[in-house]
């Protein structure tokens, strides 16, 4: 094996060059590092894709919850105001708040998975 820095001959199992002290990386180790980097890139991309899917699911469920909540808020009884009507209207407002929370969770999930995925891709 040859040292990259000073081009002197070194033994295959050496960790450092005897001539200049340069740290040596054998071909087996560099192939392992390269293979490990490819795996990190694949895992990083998968994490980002799963984050996008999760965010989409949170937003779709929030949309359905908002629709149901709006229906509950506009619910009117035939007899006028009743306890049940007031209850359903208040629960509709709660569900609207939950829909907002669901959207926030979706955005947080996307942010966290994007951060984790880019860290994996960069190999940090």
Short mmCIF file of N, CA, C and O in Angstrom, two decimals:
data_model
loop_
_atom_site.label_atom_id
_atom_site.label_comp_id
_atom_site.label_asym_id
_atom_site.label_seq_id
_atom_site.Cartn_x
_atom_site.Cartn_y
_atom_site.Cartn_z
N UNK A 1 0.84 -1.16 0.00
CA UNK A 1 0.00 0.00 0.00
C UNK A 1 0.90 1.24 0.00
O UNK A 1 2.00 1.22 0.53
N UNK A 2 0.41 2.33 -0.58
CA UNK A 2 1.19 3.56 -0.69
C UNK A 2 0.50 4.67 0.09
O UNK A 2 -0.72 4.83 0.02
N UNK A 3 1.30 5.46 0.83
CA UNK A 3 0.77 6.58 1.59
C UNK A 3 0.30 7.67 0.62
O UNK A 3 1.00 8.03 -0.32
N UNK A 4 -0.89 8.20 0.88
CA UNK A 4 -1.44 9.25 0.01
C UNK A 4 -0.67 10.56 0.12
O UNK A 4 -0.58 11.32 -0.84
N UNK A 5 -0.11 10.82 1.30
CA UNK A 5 0.54 12.10 1.54
C UNK A 5 1.97 12.16 1.00
O UNK A 5 2.33 13.06 0.25
N UNK A 6 2.82 11.17 1.38
CA UNK A 6 4.24 11.24 0.98
C UNK A 6 4.61 10.23 -0.10
O UNK A 6 5.75 10.19 -0.55
N UNK A 7 3.69 9.37 -0.49
CA UNK A 7 3.87 8.37 -1.55
C UNK A 7 4.90 7.31 -1.20
O UNK A 7 5.45 6.66 -2.08
N UNK A 8 5.17 7.08 0.08
CA UNK A 8 6.12 6.03 0.46
C UNK A 8 5.38 4.72 0.63
O UNK A 8 4.16 4.67 0.86
N UNK A 9 6.12 3.60 0.54
CA UNK A 9 5.56 2.26 0.65
C UNK A 9 5.30 1.94 2.13
O UNK A 9 6.15 2.16 2.99
N UNK A 10 4.10 1.45 2.45
CA UNK A 10 3.75 1.04 3.81
C UNK A 10 3.11 -0.33 3.75
O UNK A 10 2.60 -0.75 2.71
N UNK A 11 3.12 -1.05 4.88
CA UNK A 11 2.50 -2.37 4.91
C UNK A 11 0.98 -2.23 4.90
O UNK A 11 0.43 -1.20 5.30
N UNK A 12 0.32 -3.27 4.48
CA UNK A 12 -1.13 -3.23 4.30
C UNK A 12 -1.87 -3.05 5.63
O UNK A 12 -2.88 -2.38 5.68
N UNK A 13 -1.34 -3.62 6.71
CA UNK A 13 -2.04 -3.53 8.00
C UNK A 13 -1.65 -2.31 8.82
O UNK A 13 -2.09 -2.16 9.96
N UNK A 14 -0.88 -1.38 8.27
CA UNK A 14 -0.46 -0.18 8.99
C UNK A 14 -1.62 0.80 9.13
O UNK A 14 -2.43 0.96 8.23
N UNK A 15 -1.66 1.46 10.29
CA UNK A 15 -2.66 2.49 10.52
C UNK A 15 -2.09 3.88 10.24
O UNK A 15 -2.83 4.79 9.91
N UNK A 16 -0.74 4.02 10.39
CA UNK A 16 -0.06 5.30 10.17
C UNK A 16 1.15 5.07 9.28
O UNK A 16 1.77 4.01 9.32
N UNK A 17 1.50 6.08 8.50
CA UNK A 17 2.70 6.03 7.67
C UNK A 17 3.92 6.23 8.56
O UNK A 17 3.96 7.18 9.36
N UNK A 18 4.95 5.35 8.44
CA UNK A 18 6.17 5.48 9.25
C UNK A 18 6.98 6.69 8.82
O UNK A 18 7.71 7.26 9.62
N UNK A 19 6.83 7.11 7.59
CA UNK A 19 7.64 8.22 7.07
C UNK A 19 7.08 9.58 7.49
O UNK A 19 7.81 10.42 7.99
N UNK A 20 5.76 9.82 7.30
CA UNK A 20 5.21 11.15 7.56
C UNK A 20 4.18 11.18 8.70
O UNK A 20 3.75 12.24 9.12
N UNK A 21 3.72 10.02 9.18
CA UNK A 21 2.75 9.97 10.27
C UNK A 21 1.30 10.13 9.83
O UNK A 21 0.40 10.23 10.65
N UNK A 22 1.04 10.14 8.52
CA UNK A 22 -0.30 10.29 7.97
C UNK A 22 -1.17 9.10 8.38
O UNK A 22 -0.72 7.97 8.40
N UNK A 23 -2.42 9.35 8.73
CA UNK A 23 -3.36 8.28 9.04
C UNK A 23 -3.75 7.60 7.74
O UNK A 23 -4.14 8.25 6.77
N UNK A 24 -3.66 6.27 7.74
CA UNK A 24 -3.94 5.50 6.53
C UNK A 24 -5.31 4.86 6.60
O UNK A 24 -5.76 4.44 7.66
N UNK A 25 -5.99 4.80 5.47
CA UNK A 25 -7.26 4.12 5.35
C UNK A 25 -7.07 3.04 4.30
O UNK A 25 -6.74 3.33 3.15
N UNK A 26 -7.30 1.79 4.69
CA UNK A 26 -7.13 0.71 3.72
C UNK A 26 -8.31 0.68 2.77
O UNK A 26 -9.36 1.25 3.02
N UNK A 27 -8.16 -0.02 1.68
CA UNK A 27 -9.23 -0.11 0.67
C UNK A 27 -10.49 -0.76 1.26
O UNK A 27 -11.59 -0.37 0.94
N UNK A 28 -10.29 -1.75 2.14
CA UNK A 28 -11.45 -2.41 2.76
C UNK A 28 -12.23 -1.41 3.61
O UNK A 28 -13.46 -1.36 3.56
N UNK A 29 -11.51 -0.58 4.37
CA UNK A 29 -12.20 0.41 5.20
C UNK A 29 -12.88 1.48 4.35
O UNK A 29 -13.97 1.91 4.64
N UNK A 30 -12.24 1.95 3.29
CA UNK A 30 -12.85 2.98 2.46
C UNK A 30 -14.07 2.45 1.73
O UNK A 30 -15.04 3.17 1.55
N UNK A 31 -14.04 1.15 1.33
CA UNK A 31 -15.24 0.56 0.72
C UNK A 31 -16.38 0.47 1.73
O UNK A 31 -17.52 0.71 1.40
N UNK A 32 -16.05 0.14 2.99
CA UNK A 32 -17.07 0.09 4.03
C UNK A 32 -17.67 1.47 4.27
O UNK A 32 -18.87 1.62 4.37
N UNK A 33 -16.82 2.49 4.33
CA UNK A 33 -17.28 3.85 4.55
C UNK A 33 -18.18 4.30 3.41
O UNK A 33 -19.24 4.87 3.60
N UNK A 34 -17.79 4.00 2.17
CA UNK A 34 -18.58 4.38 1.01
C UNK A 34 -19.93 3.67 1.03
O UNK A 34 -20.97 4.26 0.76
N UNK A 35 -19.94 2.36 1.37
CA UNK A 35 -21.19 1.61 1.42
C UNK A 35 -22.08 2.16 2.53
O UNK A 35 -23.28 2.28 2.37
N UNK A 36 -21.48 2.49 3.67
CA UNK A 36 -22.24 3.04 4.78
C UNK A 36 -22.87 4.38 4.40
O UNK A 36 -23.99 4.67 4.77
N UNK A 37 -22.15 5.22 3.64
CA UNK A 37 -22.70 6.51 3.20
C UNK A 37 -23.89 6.31 2.28
O UNK A 37 -24.86 7.06 2.35
N UNK A 38 -23.83 5.31 1.38
CA UNK A 38 -24.95 5.04 0.48
C UNK A 38 -26.18 4.62 1.27
O UNK A 38 -27.30 5.02 0.97
N UNK A 39 -25.97 3.81 2.31
CA UNK A 39 -27.08 3.38 3.15
C UNK A 39 -27.69 4.58 3.87
O UNK A 39 -28.91 4.70 3.97
N UNK A 40 -26.85 5.48 4.38
CA UNK A 40 -27.35 6.67 5.06
C UNK A 40 -28.18 7.54 4.14
O UNK A 40 -29.20 8.10 4.55
N UNK A 41 -27.76 7.66 2.89
CA UNK A 41 -28.51 8.46 1.92
C UNK A 41 -29.88 7.85 1.67
O UNK A 41 -30.89 8.55 1.68
N UNK A 42 -29.92 6.54 1.50
CA UNK A 42 -31.19 5.86 1.23
C UNK A 42 -32.13 6.01 2.44
O UNK A 42 -33.31 6.34 2.29
N UNK A 43 -31.60 5.78 3.64
CA UNK A 43 -32.42 5.91 4.84
C UNK A 43 -32.90 7.35 5.01
O UNK A 43 -34.05 7.61 5.36
N UNK A 44 -32.02 8.32 4.75
CA UNK A 44 -32.38 9.73 4.86
C UNK A 44 -33.52 10.11 3.92
O UNK A 44 -34.46 10.81 4.30
N UNK A 45 -33.44 9.63 2.69
CA UNK A 45 -34.50 9.92 1.71
C UNK A 45 -35.81 9.26 2.15
O UNK A 45 -36.88 9.87 2.06
N UNK A 46 -35.73 8.03 2.66
CA UNK A 46 -36.95 7.35 3.12
C UNK A 46 -37.58 8.08 4.30
O UNK A 46 -38.81 8.20 4.38
N UNK A 47 -36.76 8.59 5.21
CA UNK A 47 -37.29 9.35 6.35
C UNK A 47 -38.02 10.59 5.87
O UNK A 47 -39.11 10.91 6.34
N UNK A 48 -37.44 11.30 4.91
CA UNK A 48 -38.08 12.51 4.38
C UNK A 48 -39.40 12.16 3.68
O UNK A 48 -40.42 12.83 3.88
N UNK A 49 -39.41 11.09 2.89
CA UNK A 49 -40.64 10.69 2.19
C UNK A 49 -41.72 10.30 3.20
O UNK A 49 -42.90 10.69 3.05
N UNK A 50 -41.35 9.54 4.24
CA UNK A 50 -42.33 9.18 5.26
C UNK A 50 -42.86 10.41 5.99
O UNK A 50 -44.04 10.47 6.34
N UNK A 51 -42.01 11.40 6.21
CA UNK A 51 -42.46 12.65 6.83
C UNK A 51 -43.47 13.37 5.97
O UNK A 51 -44.46 13.92 6.48
N UNK A 52 -43.24 13.39 4.66
CA UNK A 52 -44.18 14.04 3.74
C UNK A 52 -45.52 13.32 3.75
O UNK A 52 -46.59 13.94 3.79
N UNK A 53 -45.48 11.98 3.76
CA UNK A 53 -46.71 11.20 3.79
C UNK A 53 -47.47 11.45 5.10
O UNK A 53 -48.69 11.66 5.10
N UNK A 54 -46.75 11.44 6.22
CA UNK A 54 -47.39 11.68 7.52
C UNK A 54 -48.02 13.07 7.57
O UNK A 54 -49.15 13.23 8.06
N UNK A 55 -47.32 14.06 7.05
CA UNK A 55 -47.86 15.42 7.04
C UNK A 55 -49.14 15.47 6.21
O UNK A 55 -50.13 16.07 6.61
N UNK A 56 -49.13 14.83 5.07
CA UNK A 56 -50.32 14.78 4.22
C UNK A 56 -51.50 14.12 4.92
O UNK A 56 -52.64 14.59 4.83
N UNK A 57 -51.22 13.03 5.65
CA UNK A 57 -52.30 12.35 6.38
C UNK A 57 -52.87 13.22 7.49
O UNK A 57 -54.09 13.26 7.70
N UNK A 58 -51.99 13.94 8.20
CA UNK A 58 -52.48 14.85 9.24
C UNK A 58 -53.35 15.94 8.63
O UNK A 58 -54.39 16.29 9.18
N UNK A 59 -52.95 16.48 7.49
CA UNK A 59 -53.73 17.55 6.86
C UNK A 59 -55.06 17.03 6.32
O UNK A 59 -56.08 17.72 6.41
N UNK A 60 -55.06 15.82 5.75
CA UNK A 60 -56.32 15.26 5.26
C UNK A 60 -57.29 14.99 6.40
O UNK A 60 -58.48 15.29 6.29
N UNK A 61 -56.78 14.44 7.52
CA UNK A 61 -57.68 14.20 8.66
C UNK A 61 -58.17 15.52 9.25
O UNK A 61 -59.32 15.63 9.67
N UNK A 62 -57.32 16.54 9.26
CA UNK A 62 -57.72 17.84 9.78
C UNK A 62 -58.82 18.44 8.92
O UNK A 62 -59.75 19.08 9.43
N UNK A 63 -58.75 18.23 7.63
CA UNK A 63 -59.78 18.74 6.72
C UNK A 63 -61.12 18.07 7.01
O UNK A 63 -62.16 18.74 7.06
N UNK A 64 -61.09 16.75 7.20
CA UNK A 64 -62.33 16.03 7.53
C UNK A 64 -62.90 16.47 8.87
O UNK A 64 -64.11 16.64 9.02
N UNK A 65 -62.03 16.66 9.85
CA UNK A 65 -62.48 17.09 11.17
C UNK A 65 -63.10 18.49 11.09
O UNK A 65 -64.14 18.76 11.70
N UNK A 66 -62.48 19.38 10.31
CA UNK A 66 -63.01 20.73 10.16
C UNK A 66 -64.39 20.73 9.53
O UNK A 66 -65.28 21.47 9.95
N UNK A 67 -64.58 19.90 8.52
CA UNK A 67 -65.89 19.80 7.87
C UNK A 67 -66.96 19.32 8.85
O UNK A 67 -68.04 19.91 8.94
N UNK A 68 -66.63 18.28 9.61
CA UNK A 68 -67.59 17.77 10.60
C UNK A 68 -67.86 18.80 11.69
O UNK A 68 -69.00 18.97 12.12
N UNK A 69 -66.80 19.50 12.12
CA UNK A 69 -66.97 20.52 13.16
C UNK A 69 -67.85 21.65 12.67
O UNK A 69 -68.69 22.16 13.42
N UNK A 70 -67.68 22.07 11.42
CA UNK A 70 -68.52 23.14 10.88
C UNK A 70 -69.99 22.73 10.84
O UNK A 70 -70.88 23.52 11.13
N UNK A 71 -70.23 21.47 10.49
CA UNK A 71 -71.60 20.95 10.49
C UNK A 71 -72.19 20.96 11.90
O UNK A 71 -73.36 21.28 12.09
N UNK A 72 -71.37 20.63 12.88
CA UNK A 72 -71.85 20.60 14.26
C UNK A 72 -72.15 22.02 14.76
O UNK A 72 -73.11 22.23 15.50
N UNK A 73 -71.33 22.98 14.38
CA UNK A 73 -71.52 24.35 14.85
C UNK A 73 -72.81 24.94 14.28
O UNK A 73 -73.52 25.67 14.96
N UNK A 74 -73.13 24.61 13.05
CA UNK A 74 -74.32 25.17 12.41
C UNK A 74 -75.58 24.36 12.70
O UNK A 74 -76.65 24.69 12.20
N UNK A 75 -75.45 23.31 13.52
CA UNK A 75 -76.59 22.47 13.86
C UNK A 75 -77.64 23.28 14.63
O UNK A 75 -77.33 23.98 15.58
N UNK A 76 -78.89 23.19 14.19
CA UNK A 76 -80.00 23.89 14.86
C UNK A 76 -81.13 22.89 15.09
O UNK A 76 -81.46 22.09 14.22
N UNK A 77 -81.69 22.99 16.25
CA UNK A 77 -82.83 22.10 16.55
C UNK A 77 -84.12 22.75 16.08
O UNK A 77 -84.20 23.97 15.91
N UNK A 78 -85.14 21.95 15.90
CA UNK A 78 -86.43 22.48 15.44
C UNK A 78 -87.16 23.24 16.55
O UNK A 78 -87.93 24.14 16.29
N UNK A 79 -86.87 22.88 17.77
CA UNK A 79 -87.59 23.52 18.88
C UNK A 79 -86.92 24.80 19.35
O UNK A 79 -87.43 25.46 20.24
N UNK A 80 -85.83 25.17 18.75
CA UNK A 80 -85.12 26.38 19.18
C UNK A 80 -83.85 25.99 19.90
O UNK A 80 -83.22 25.01 19.56
N UNK A 81 -83.51 26.78 20.89
CA UNK A 81 -82.29 26.48 21.62
C UNK A 81 -82.53 25.34 22.59
O UNK A 81 -83.55 25.27 23.27
N UNK A 82 -81.60 24.43 22.64
CA UNK A 82 -81.68 23.32 23.58
C UNK A 82 -80.28 23.03 24.11
O UNK A 82 -79.28 23.51 23.58
N UNK A 83 -80.24 22.24 25.14
CA UNK A 83 -78.96 21.87 25.75
C UNK A 83 -78.12 21.07 24.75
O UNK A 83 -76.92 21.28 24.61
N UNK A 84 -78.76 20.17 24.04
CA UNK A 84 -78.05 19.34 23.06
C UNK A 84 -77.46 20.20 21.94
O UNK A 84 -76.32 19.99 21.51
N UNK A 85 -78.22 21.18 21.48
CA UNK A 85 -77.74 22.07 20.42
C UNK A 85 -76.51 22.84 20.90
O UNK A 85 -75.52 22.92 20.19
N UNK A 86 -76.58 23.39 22.09
CA UNK A 86 -75.44 24.13 22.64
C UNK A 86 -74.24 23.21 22.83
O UNK A 86 -73.10 23.59 22.54
N UNK A 87 -74.50 21.99 23.27
CA UNK A 87 -73.42 21.02 23.46
C UNK A 87 -72.73 20.72 22.13
O UNK A 87 -71.49 20.75 22.04
N UNK A 88 -73.52 20.40 21.11
CA UNK A 88 -72.93 20.07 19.81
C UNK A 88 -72.20 21.26 19.20
O UNK A 88 -71.16 21.10 18.56
N UNK A 89 -72.70 22.44 19.39
CA UNK A 89 -72.01 23.62 18.86
C UNK A 89 -70.67 23.82 19.57
O UNK A 89 -69.67 24.11 18.93
N UNK A 90 -70.67 23.63 20.89
CA UNK A 90 -69.41 23.76 21.63
C UNK A 90 -68.42 22.65 21.23
O UNK A 90 -67.23 22.90 21.09
N UNK A 91 -68.92 21.45 21.06
CA UNK A 91 -68.04 20.35 20.64
C UNK A 91 -67.49 20.60 19.23
O UNK A 91 -66.36 20.24 18.93
N UNK A 92 -68.28 21.21 18.39
CA UNK A 92 -67.81 21.58 17.05
C UNK A 92 -66.63 22.53 17.13
O UNK A 92 -65.66 22.41 16.39
N UNK A 93 -66.71 23.47 18.07
CA UNK A 93 -65.59 24.40 18.25
C UNK A 93 -64.35 23.68 18.78
O UNK A 93 -63.23 23.96 18.38
N UNK A 94 -64.57 22.72 19.66
CA UNK A 94 -63.45 21.92 20.18
C UNK A 94 -62.80 21.14 19.04
O UNK A 94 -61.57 21.08 18.93
N UNK A 95 -63.64 20.54 18.19
CA UNK A 95 -63.10 19.77 17.07
C UNK A 95 -62.34 20.66 16.09
O UNK A 95 -61.35 20.24 15.49
N UNK A 96 -62.81 21.87 15.89
CA UNK A 96 -62.07 22.81 15.03
C UNK A 96 -60.69 23.09 15.62
O UNK A 96 -59.70 23.16 14.91
N UNK A 97 -60.64 23.25 16.94
CA UNK A 97 -59.35 23.44 17.60
C UNK A 97 -58.47 22.23 17.44
O UNK A 97 -57.25 22.34 17.22
N UNK A 98 -59.06 21.03 17.55
CA UNK A 98 -58.29 19.81 17.35
C UNK A 98 -57.76 19.71 15.92
O UNK A 98 -56.66 19.23 15.69
N UNK A 99 -58.55 20.18 14.96
CA UNK A 99 -58.09 20.17 13.56
C UNK A 99 -56.88 21.07 13.39
O UNK A 99 -55.93 20.72 12.69
N UNK A 100 -56.88 22.22 14.05
CA UNK A 100 -55.72 23.11 14.01
C UNK A 100 -54.51 22.43 14.63
O UNK A 100 -53.40 22.50 14.12
N UNK A 101 -54.73 21.74 15.74
CA UNK A 101 -53.66 21.01 16.41
C UNK A 101 -53.12 19.92 15.49
O UNK A 101 -51.91 19.70 15.42
N UNK A 102 -54.00 19.24 14.79
CA UNK A 102 -53.59 18.17 13.87
C UNK A 102 -52.72 18.73 12.75
O UNK A 102 -51.72 18.12 12.35
N UNK A 103 -53.06 19.90 12.24
CA UNK A 103 -52.23 20.53 11.22
C UNK A 103 -50.85 20.89 11.78
O UNK A 103 -49.84 20.72 11.12
N UNK A 104 -50.83 21.38 13.00
CA UNK A 104 -49.55 21.74 13.63
C UNK A 104 -48.68 20.50 13.83
O UNK A 104 -47.46 20.54 13.61
N UNK A 105 -49.30 19.39 14.21
CA UNK A 105 -48.55 18.14 14.36
C UNK A 105 -48.00 17.71 13.00
O UNK A 105 -46.87 17.24 12.90
N UNK A 106 -48.79 17.87 11.94
CA UNK A 106 -48.32 17.51 10.60
C UNK A 106 -47.11 18.33 10.19
O UNK A 106 -46.14 17.81 9.66
N UNK A 107 -47.16 19.63 10.43
CA UNK A 107 -46.03 20.49 10.08
C UNK A 107 -44.82 20.15 10.93
O UNK A 107 -43.69 20.10 10.43
N UNK A 108 -45.03 19.88 12.21
CA UNK A 108 -43.91 19.50 13.09
C UNK A 108 -43.28 18.19 12.64
O UNK A 108 -42.06 18.06 12.61
N UNK A 109 -44.11 17.23 12.28
CA UNK A 109 -43.61 15.95 11.80
C UNK A 109 -42.77 16.13 10.54
O UNK A 109 -41.68 15.57 10.41
N UNK A 110 -43.26 16.95 9.63
CA UNK A 110 -42.52 17.20 8.40
C UNK A 110 -41.19 17.89 8.70
O UNK A 110 -40.15 17.52 8.15
N UNK A 111 -41.20 18.85 9.58
CA UNK A 111 -39.97 19.57 9.93
C UNK A 111 -38.94 18.65 10.56
O UNK A 111 -37.77 18.65 10.19
N UNK A 112 -39.38 17.85 11.52
CA UNK A 112 -38.46 16.96 12.22
C UNK A 112 -37.91 15.89 11.29
O UNK A 112 -36.70 15.62 11.29
N UNK A 113 -38.76 15.27 10.48
CA UNK A 113 -38.27 14.22 9.59
C UNK A 113 -37.37 14.79 8.50
O UNK A 113 -36.42 14.13 8.08
N UNK A 114 -37.65 16.00 8.03
CA UNK A 114 -36.77 16.62 7.04
C UNK A 114 -35.40 16.89 7.65
O UNK A 114 -34.36 16.62 7.03
N UNK A 115 -35.40 17.39 8.87
CA UNK A 115 -34.13 17.64 9.56
C UNK A 115 -33.35 16.34 9.74
O UNK A 115 -32.16 16.26 9.44
N UNK A 116 -34.04 15.30 10.24
CA UNK A 116 -33.36 14.02 10.47
C UNK A 116 -32.87 13.42 9.16
O UNK A 116 -31.76 12.88 9.08
N UNK A 117 -33.69 13.50 8.12
CA UNK A 117 -33.31 12.94 6.83
C UNK A 117 -32.09 13.64 6.23
O UNK A 117 -31.19 12.99 5.72
N UNK A 118 -32.05 14.96 6.32
CA UNK A 118 -30.90 15.68 5.77
C UNK A 118 -29.65 15.39 6.59
O UNK A 118 -28.56 15.30 6.03
N UNK A 119 -29.79 15.20 7.90
CA UNK A 119 -28.62 14.84 8.71
C UNK A 119 -28.09 13.46 8.31
O UNK A 119 -26.89 13.25 8.27
N UNK A 120 -29.01 12.52 8.03
CA UNK A 120 -28.59 11.20 7.60
C UNK A 120 -27.91 11.26 6.24
O UNK A 120 -26.92 10.58 6.00
N UNK A 121 -28.47 12.05 5.33
CA UNK A 121 -27.89 12.15 4.00
C UNK A 121 -26.50 12.76 4.06
O UNK A 121 -25.56 12.30 3.39
N UNK A 122 -26.33 13.79 4.89
CA UNK A 122 -25.02 14.42 5.03
C UNK A 122 -24.04 13.57 5.81
O UNK A 122 -22.85 13.80 5.76
N UNK A 123 -24.55 12.57 6.53
CA UNK A 123 -23.69 11.67 7.29
C UNK A 123 -23.22 12.24 8.61
O UNK A 123 -22.17 11.89 9.11
N UNK A 124 -23.99 13.13 9.21
CA UNK A 124 -23.62 13.72 10.51
C UNK A 124 -24.34 13.05 11.63
O UNK A 124 -25.40 12.60 11.56
#
